[in-house]
Amino acid sequence: MRDASGAETLLLDPDTLPSEGAHYAIDWYAPAPDGRRIAVGVSQGGSEDSELRVYDLAEGKWLAERIDRAGLNEQLGWLPDGSGFFYNRLPPADANGYRERYNKSAVYLHKLGQPLERDAAVFGYGLRADMPLDIADIPNVRVAPGSRYAVLDLMHGDAVEHSYYIAPLDRIDGPATPWRRIVAPADQVAAAWQHGETLYLLSHRGAPRGKLLALDLARPEIGRARSVLPAGQAVLRDAAVARDALYVRANLGGVDQLLRLPHGGQPIRGKPARLALPVAGTLRMLSTDPERAGALVKLEGWVESPRIYAVAPRSGKLADTGLQAPSPVDFSAIEARRVMVRSHDGVEVPLSLVYPKALKRDGSNPTLLMGYGAYGITMEARFDAGRLAWLERGGVSAICHVRGGGEYGEDWHRAGYIQTKANTAKDFIACAEYLVKEGYTSPARLAGQGRSAGGITIGGAITARPELFTAANSGVGVSDMLRMEFTPNGPPNIAEFGTVTREADFRAMLSNSPYHRIKDGVAYPAVIVTTGANDPRVDAWMPAKLTARLQAASSSKRPVILRVDYDGGHGMGSTKSQQVAETADVWSFFLWRMGVEGFQPRD
């Protein structure tokens, strides 16, 4: 914790927690509104299976609270006076010892010092017959200062569209709480932010790049919501509530914008104030206090290290706070650019390139092409000091913004989604072909990489065009789409990938599933598959299954290996040393297969 004078206090070092072989990690944390206490979620071995703990800053000690099965809390719904909080909790193990990891959860209200057995569920799976929920629905409750209402955000698995409910804060009464649904999935609302008794809604209905609505919670019919920011060319990403305004993060052409919308009325001439940013890059943090004016933002770019700026509420000017020093790693010899690549169907796909300024386009450069393409998630410009280890060897780092992501809003997401999922890998292939055609690299010096849902991307690319890559990495990757929905994290992902119970979905999933695309006798590139034994999102058997199938099928005699971190999970909660070790192994594998001197086996 850093106070206003700049003095720092260490609150929790997870390495000091007693453990038996597996390291601890901080999954999430949430300070109380009055700043007196902070709730922290910690878990072991990258499992993300959080235990909720509470630290009293005034007393300098941990309270007695220990709440397990709390892995679905990114933020808590602290009560305004800090006396307790709403939290999400998964059900206990069943009679056979089976534990849910994402499904059948409920929201409870806890008062500090109260025995956990007295915590009452206020909303959740199987709680009320008149409010049936799917097993993948995830509820969370938030309370804004000065409001009479608690707002419940109900995620429908990994679907973009959420539902929202409200209830009077003074009528919270366990299962009998009078919740009222005010937003349904048909309203296509992806996010909401509460300011007193106004609820701001980010909706995609009739606006694939997003629009902002304001709803009065005293008269919460969605038809009464007024438009405060109509749809435009920029994609609306995020927002944060301050006392003076709603600060909005938007993105246009890969560059973030910061908009300021004063509370209580239409912006001037229908347009918000757009604030000038010192860096053309990504707003990696947008932080506000609903009881204070202004905002804090963290800005970074591909070659600009993160800095934290304070936004002056009156002038809108940004001032460097000095809270984060610039990286000592020198990127002055590196440049970044963004090009548009024509894909198989004529659609132009963004490709971000980071490379040495002195690079020669002679086809000899080691090149790493990465892609993701799911959930409407955007591959943003991010500064990575470790990337210099690749670039200083004359390498190129390339990011293909494939369909399935959110670079151009919900239309871009839906263009690589279930029955259009094939576009994701085809866009990746188009970017690879561009890199070769333009002389950045050649197939002998090109490696592809996809992590998590990006395993579908890289798996689809190397099975469609194995000759285009010398090596590939599927990192904690989804590779068996037909069995994914039967894993603990499967039901939430039906909203993104489809289900085998619908014929049209099944056929699309079969044609895009990396495991099922592998054919005997094909000369596949060298592949390093990585996984964590404790991965709660993509079960470790899936990468192992992909590895075994490639080893059995490939005729190229190129190596296919499986790297397992037995003290790791999906990557969240990995220590810095774990992250560095995995990157070193993967990049060394690539450079070996590219024939780069210094990475070849010794006699």
Coordinates of N, CA and C in Angstrom, one line a residue, residues 509-600:
M509 N -18.2 -27.0 -35.0 CA -17.1 -27.3 -34.0 C -16.2 -28.4 -34.5
L510 N -16.8 -29.4 -35.1 CA -16.0 -30.5 -35.6 C -15.0 -30.0 -36.7
S511 N -15.4 -29.1 -37.5 CA -14.6 -28.7 -38.6 C -13.5 -27.7 -38.1
N512 N -13.6 -27.1 -36.9 CA -12.7 -26.2 -36.4 C -11.9 -26.7 -35.2
S513 N -12.2 -27.9 -34.8 CA -11.5 -28.5 -33.6 C -10.1 -28.9 -34.0
P514 N -9.0 -28.4 -33.4 CA -7.7 -28.7 -33.8 C -7.4 -30.2 -33.8
Y515 N -7.8 -30.9 -32.7 CA -7.5 -32.3 -32.6 C -8.1 -33.1 -33.7
H516 N -9.3 -32.7 -34.1 CA -10.1 -33.5 -35.1 C -9.6 -33.1 -36.6
R517 N -8.9 -32.0 -36.7 CA -8.4 -31.6 -38.0 C -7.1 -32.3 -38.4
I518 N -6.4 -32.9 -37.4 CA -5.1 -33.6 -37.7 C -5.3 -34.8 -38.5
K519 N -4.5 -35.0 -39.6 CA -4.6 -36.1 -40.5 C -3.3 -36.9 -40.5
D520 N -3.4 -38.2 -40.5 CA -2.2 -39.1 -40.6 C -1.4 -38.8 -41.8
G521 N -0.1 -38.8 -41.7 CA 0.8 -38.7 -42.8 C 1.1 -37.3 -43.3
V522 N 0.6 -36.3 -42.7 CA 0.8 -34.9 -43.0 C 2.1 -34.4 -42.4
A523 N 2.9 -33.7 -43.1 CA 4.2 -33.2 -42.5 C 3.9 -31.9 -41.7
Y524 N 3.6 -32.0 -40.5 CA 3.3 -30.9 -39.6 C 4.6 -30.2 -39.1
P525 N 4.5 -28.9 -38.8 CA 5.7 -28.2 -38.2 C 6.0 -28.8 -36.8
A526 N 7.2 -28.3 -36.3 CA 7.6 -28.6 -35.0 C 6.6 -27.9 -34.0
V527 N 6.2 -28.6 -33.0 CA 5.2 -28.0 -32.1 C 5.6 -28.2 -30.6
I528 N 5.5 -27.1 -29.8 CA 5.7 -27.2 -28.4 C 4.3 -26.9 -27.8
V529 N 3.8 -27.8 -27.1 CA 2.5 -27.7 -26.4 C 2.8 -27.4 -24.9
T530 N 2.2 -26.4 -24.3 CA 2.4 -26.1 -22.9 C 1.1 -26.1 -22.2
T531 N 1.2 -26.6 -20.9 CA 0.0 -26.7 -20.0 C 0.4 -26.6 -18.6
G532 N -0.5 -26.3 -17.7 CA -0.3 -26.3 -16.3 C -1.2 -27.4 -15.7
A533 N -0.6 -28.2 -14.8 CA -1.4 -29.4 -14.2 C -2.6 -29.0 -13.5
N534 N -2.6 -27.7 -12.9 CA -3.8 -27.3 -12.1 C -4.7 -26.3 -12.9
D535 N -4.6 -26.4 -14.2 CA -5.4 -25.4 -15.1 C -6.9 -25.6 -14.8
P536 N -7.6 -24.6 -14.3 CA -9.1 -24.8 -14.1 C -9.9 -24.4 -15.4
R537 N -9.2 -23.8 -16.4 CA -10.0 -23.3 -17.5 C -9.9 -24.2 -18.7
V538 N -8.7 -24.7 -19.0 CA -8.6 -25.7 -20.1 C -7.9 -26.9 -19.4
D539 N -8.6 -28.0 -19.2 CA -8.0 -29.2 -18.5 C -6.8 -29.6 -19.2
A540 N -5.8 -30.0 -18.4 CA -4.5 -30.4 -18.9 C -4.5 -31.6 -19.9
W541 N -5.6 -32.4 -19.8 CA -5.6 -33.6 -20.7 C -5.8 -33.1 -22.1
M542 N -6.4 -32.0 -22.3 CA -6.6 -31.5 -23.7 C -5.3 -31.2 -24.4
P543 N -4.4 -30.4 -23.9 CA -3.1 -30.2 -24.6 C -2.4 -31.5 -24.7
A544 N -2.5 -32.4 -23.7 CA -1.8 -33.7 -23.8 C -2.3 -34.5 -24.9
K545 N -3.6 -34.5 -25.1 CA -4.3 -35.2 -26.2 C -3.8 -34.7 -27.5
L546 N -3.7 -33.4 -27.7 CA -3.3 -32.8 -28.9 C -1.8 -33.2 -29.2
T547 N -1.0 -33.2 -28.2 CA 0.4 -33.6 -28.4 C 0.5 -35.0 -28.9
A548 N -0.2 -35.9 -28.2 CA -0.2 -37.4 -28.6 C -0.6 -37.6 -30.1
R549 N -1.7 -36.9 -30.5 CA -2.2 -37.0 -31.8 C -1.2 -36.5 -32.9
L550 N -0.6 -35.4 -32.6 CA 0.4 -34.8 -33.5 C 1.6 -35.7 -33.6
Q551 N 2.0 -36.3 -32.5 CA 3.2 -37.2 -32.5 C 2.9 -38.4 -33.4
A552 N 1.7 -38.9 -33.3 CA 1.3 -40.1 -34.0 C 1.1 -39.9 -35.5
A553 N 0.6 -38.7 -35.8 CA 0.2 -38.4 -37.2 C 1.2 -37.8 -38.1
S554 N 2.1 -36.9 -37.6 CA 3.0 -36.2 -38.4 C 4.1 -37.0 -39.1
S555 N 4.3 -36.7 -40.4 CA 5.3 -37.4 -41.1 C 6.6 -36.6 -41.3
S556 N 6.6 -35.5 -40.7 CA 7.8 -34.6 -40.9 C 9.0 -34.9 -40.1
K557 N 8.8 -35.8 -39.1 CA 9.9 -36.1 -38.2 C 10.4 -34.9 -37.4
R558 N 9.6 -33.8 -37.4 CA 9.9 -32.7 -36.6 C 9.4 -32.9 -35.2
P559 N 10.0 -32.4 -34.1 CA 9.6 -32.7 -32.8 C 8.3 -32.1 -32.4
V560 N 7.5 -32.9 -31.6 CA 6.3 -32.4 -31.0 C 6.4 -32.8 -29.5
I561 N 6.5 -31.8 -28.7 CA 6.7 -32.0 -27.3 C 5.7 -31.4 -26.4
L562 N 5.5 -31.9 -25.2 CA 4.6 -31.4 -24.2 C 5.4 -30.9 -23.0
R563 N 5.1 -29.6 -22.6 CA 5.8 -29.0 -21.5 C 4.7 -28.8 -20.4
V564 N 4.9 -29.5 -19.2 CA 3.9 -29.4 -18.1 C 4.5 -28.7 -16.9
D565 N 3.8 -27.7 -16.4 CA 4.2 -27.0 -15.2 C 3.3 -27.6 -14.1
Y566 N 3.9 -28.4 -13.2 CA 3.1 -29.1 -12.2 C 2.7 -28.2 -11.0
D567 N 3.2 -27.0 -11.0 CA 2.9 -26.0 -10.0 C 2.2 -24.8 -10.7
G568 N 1.6 -25.0 -11.8 CA 1.0 -24.0 -12.6 C -0.4 -24.3 -13.0
G569 N -1.1 -23.3 -13.5 CA -2.5 -23.4 -14.0 C -2.6 -22.8 -15.4
H570 N -3.5 -21.9 -15.6 CA -3.8 -21.3 -16.9 C -2.9 -20.1 -17.2
G571 N -2.0 -19.8 -16.2 CA -1.1 -18.7 -16.4 C -1.4 -17.6 -15.4
M572 N -2.7 -17.4 -15.0 CA -3.0 -16.5 -13.9 C -2.4 -17.1 -12.6
G573 N -1.7 -16.3 -11.8 CA -1.1 -16.9 -10.6 C 0.3 -17.5 -10.8
S574 N 0.8 -17.5 -12.0 CA 2.1 -18.0 -12.2 C 3.1 -16.9 -11.7
T575 N 4.2 -17.3 -11.1 CA 5.2 -16.4 -10.6 C 6.0 -15.9 -11.8
K576 N 6.7 -14.8 -11.6 CA 7.6 -14.2 -12.6 C 8.5 -15.3 -13.2
S577 N 9.1 -16.0 -12.2 CA 10.1 -17.0 -12.7 C 9.5 -18.1 -13.5
Q578 N 8.2 -18.5 -13.2 CA 7.5 -19.5 -14.0 C 7.2 -18.9 -15.4
Q579 N 6.8 -17.6 -15.5 CA 6.5 -17.0 -16.8 C 7.8 -16.9 -17.6
V580 N 8.9 -16.5 -17.0 CA 10.1 -16.4 -17.7 C 10.6 -17.7 -18.2
A581 N 10.5 -18.7 -17.4 CA 11.0 -20.1 -17.7 C 10.2 -20.6 -18.9
E582 N 8.9 -20.4 -18.9 CA 8.1 -21.0 -20.0 C 8.4 -20.2 -21.3
T583 N 8.5 -18.9 -21.2 CA 8.8 -18.1 -22.4 C 10.2 -18.5 -23.0
A584 N 11.2 -18.7 -22.1 CA 12.5 -19.1 -22.6 C 12.5 -20.4 -23.3
D585 N 11.7 -21.4 -22.7 CA 11.6 -22.7 -23.3 C 11.0 -22.6 -24.7
V586 N 9.9 -21.8 -24.8 CA 9.1 -21.8 -26.1 C 10.0 -21.0 -27.1
W587 N 10.5 -19.9 -26.8 CA 11.3 -19.1 -27.7 C 12.6 -19.9 -28.2
S588 N 13.2 -20.6 -27.2 CA 14.4 -21.3 -27.6 C 14.1 -22.5 -28.5
F589 N 12.9 -23.1 -28.3 CA 12.4 -24.1 -29.2 C 12.2 -23.5 -30.6
F590 N 11.6 -22.3 -30.7 CA 11.4 -21.7 -32.0 C 12.7 -21.4 -32.7
L591 N 13.7 -20.8 -32.0 CA 15.0 -20.4 -32.5 C 15.8 -21.6 -33.0
W592 N 15.6 -22.7 -32.2 CA 16.3 -23.9 -32.6 C 15.8 -24.4 -34.0
R593 N 14.4 -24.4 -34.1 CA 13.8 -24.9 -35.3 C 14.1 -24.0 -36.5
M594 N 14.3 -22.7 -36.2 CA 14.6 -21.7 -37.2 C 16.1 -21.7 -37.7
G595 N 16.9 -22.5 -37.0 CA 18.3 -22.6 -37.3 C 19.2 -21.5 -36.8
V596 N 18.7 -20.8 -35.9 CA 19.5 -19.6 -35.4 C 20.7 -20.1 -34.6
E597 N 21.8 -19.5 -34.9 CA 23.1 -19.9 -34.2 C 23.0 -19.6 -32.7
G598 N 23.5 -20.6 -31.9 CA 23.5 -20.5 -30.5 C 22.3 -21.2 -29.9
F599 N 21.4 -21.7 -30.7 CA 20.3 -22.5 -30.2 C 20.2 -23.9 -30.8
Q600 N 21.3 -24.3 -31.4 CA 21.4 -25.6 -32.0 C 22.1 -26.6 -31.1

